[in-house]
């Protein structure tokens, strides 16, 4: 046991009343491993049907000041191994007695089993998975059958596997004072006279021409950003995560290792500092848009915004998604399903034959219309 592990053990001993600090949640009736069930909102045993409520801890969810990462707890509170994907960089936990065979996001077999990072900041809270496996599979079927211009065989796709994953996010609260300056433009119209040739004769005509009158403008505004979300992982396709839509953060409950029982959790690969750098950029962009909307007039240029941030607080949270992979014509496709709403986003192959047929049909209809109009 090395020093780091010693320190970890000491830390674990300090958090005495934490019975979940093992990688197993044994059933008190039959001893099998229990898993957390989104359907019953409790730990449940697949073997004997026993279930146990996870006591919602009364702790309030802490948001910390930026400089205060040291006092945050570390590790996930369960002994986990993670599979690190060489292809997409995801670090996703898997249960001790299974093996990590391929990446849950990109399907790559290039994965390496490692110890979970015990020094990683522990999530402060999480939104428990609300959508169960059955609903995920139903929603996936509905989604794939509702797609247009896909190969017929795709709708019968049978081989797919869905995995529920807690994805790491950072949230930031901040007050922002923004001072802005810009050139504000107001449109006005002048009548211009010009000469043109009509049937070989010169004719005087007039037209309205739009001009812009520029004036300097400036102002300031104060805004509060609450729970600004920054994705803490690099593995999953980020564009798909954004397409999934919003998460209802009022569903956040204080973190307990029990929620992870039977589920995967992704480790953050973007740390607090890097996430805050991203968050600041995103907040600055939002402020820029707000200031831009404040500039009077019809148009604007040279907008400059100076932001002063204060009262910055952060927390590390986990949000639930499902990653579903299916194979079609030898390729692996990844679909993500929102763990709260069941919304499905993902990629699927096109049928070029169907698209060509549609183009042909449009051309034929066009030709017929032309012929009919000439005949009339
Ligand atoms: Zn049992
Ligand atoms: Zn991968």
mmCIF file of N, CA and C in Angstrom, residues 355-373:
data_model
loop_
_atom_site.group_PDB
_atom_site.id
_atom_site.type_symbol
_atom_site.label_atom_id
_atom_site.label_comp_id
_atom_site.label_asym_id
_atom_site.label_seq_id
_atom_site.Cartn_x
_atom_site.Cartn_y
_atom_site.Cartn_z
ATOM 1 N N UNK A 355 -32.783 8.385 -51.052
ATOM 2 C CA UNK A 355 -32.589 9.814 -51.302
ATOM 3 C C UNK A 355 -32.560 10.074 -52.809
ATOM 4 N N UNK A 356 -31.863 9.181 -53.557
ATOM 5 C CA UNK A 356 -31.816 9.314 -55.018
ATOM 6 C C UNK A 356 -33.209 9.215 -55.618
ATOM 7 N N UNK A 357 -34.007 8.250 -55.116
ATOM 8 C CA UNK A 357 -35.373 8.077 -55.619
ATOM 9 C C UNK A 357 -36.183 9.348 -55.386
ATOM 10 N N UNK A 358 -35.990 9.987 -54.216
ATOM 11 C CA UNK A 358 -36.732 11.217 -53.932
ATOM 12 C C UNK A 358 -36.328 12.308 -54.915
ATOM 13 N N UNK A 359 -35.003 12.429 -55.155
ATOM 14 C CA UNK A 359 -34.533 13.467 -56.081
ATOM 15 C C UNK A 359 -35.142 13.228 -57.467
ATOM 16 N N UNK A 360 -35.124 11.947 -57.911
ATOM 17 C CA UNK A 360 -35.723 11.590 -59.207
ATOM 18 C C UNK A 360 -37.192 11.984 -59.244
ATOM 19 N N UNK A 361 -37.927 11.662 -58.173
ATOM 20 C CA UNK A 361 -39.360 11.958 -58.110
ATOM 21 C C UNK A 361 -39.589 13.461 -58.250
ATOM 22 N N UNK A 362 -38.735 14.267 -57.558
ATOM 23 C CA UNK A 362 -38.890 15.722 -57.623
ATOM 24 C C UNK A 362 -38.647 16.204 -59.048
ATOM 25 N N UNK A 363 -37.604 15.636 -59.692
ATOM 26 C CA UNK A 363 -37.287 16.034 -61.067
ATOM 27 C C UNK A 363 -38.459 15.694 -61.991
ATOM 28 N N UNK A 364 -39.026 14.488 -61.848
ATOM 29 C CA UNK A 364 -40.131 14.054 -62.711
ATOM 30 C C UNK A 364 -41.341 14.965 -62.521
ATOM 31 N N UNK A 365 -41.680 15.260 -61.251
ATOM 32 C CA UNK A 365 -42.830 16.134 -60.979
ATOM 33 C C UNK A 365 -42.595 17.503 -61.623
ATOM 34 N N UNK A 366 -41.352 17.991 -61.523
ATOM 35 C CA UNK A 366 -41.003 19.287 -62.108
ATOM 36 C C UNK A 366 -41.195 19.274 -63.620
ATOM 37 N N UNK A 367 -40.699 18.207 -64.251
ATOM 38 C CA UNK A 367 -40.804 18.090 -65.716
ATOM 39 C C UNK A 367 -42.260 18.053 -66.152
ATOM 40 N N UNK A 368 -43.079 17.246 -65.419
ATOM 41 C CA UNK A 368 -44.497 17.133 -65.760
ATOM 42 C C UNK A 368 -45.159 18.513 -65.659
ATOM 43 N N UNK A 369 -44.811 19.244 -64.602
ATOM 44 C CA UNK A 369 -45.415 20.572 -64.407
ATOM 45 C C UNK A 369 -45.056 21.477 -65.581
ATOM 46 N N UNK A 370 -43.781 21.424 -66.021
ATOM 47 C CA UNK A 370 -43.336 22.269 -67.136
ATOM 48 C C UNK A 370 -44.117 21.899 -68.402
ATOM 49 N N UNK A 371 -44.219 20.563 -68.671
ATOM 50 C CA UNK A 371 -44.917 20.102 -69.861
ATOM 51 C C UNK A 371 -46.376 20.542 -69.855
ATOM 52 N N UNK A 372 -47.027 20.383 -68.686
ATOM 53 C CA UNK A 372 -48.440 20.761 -68.558
ATOM 54 C C UNK A 372 -48.622 22.246 -68.827
ATOM 55 N N UNK A 373 -47.708 23.080 -68.262
ATOM 56 C CA UNK A 373 -47.875 24.519 -68.421
ATOM 57 C C UNK A 373 -47.659 24.927 -69.886
#
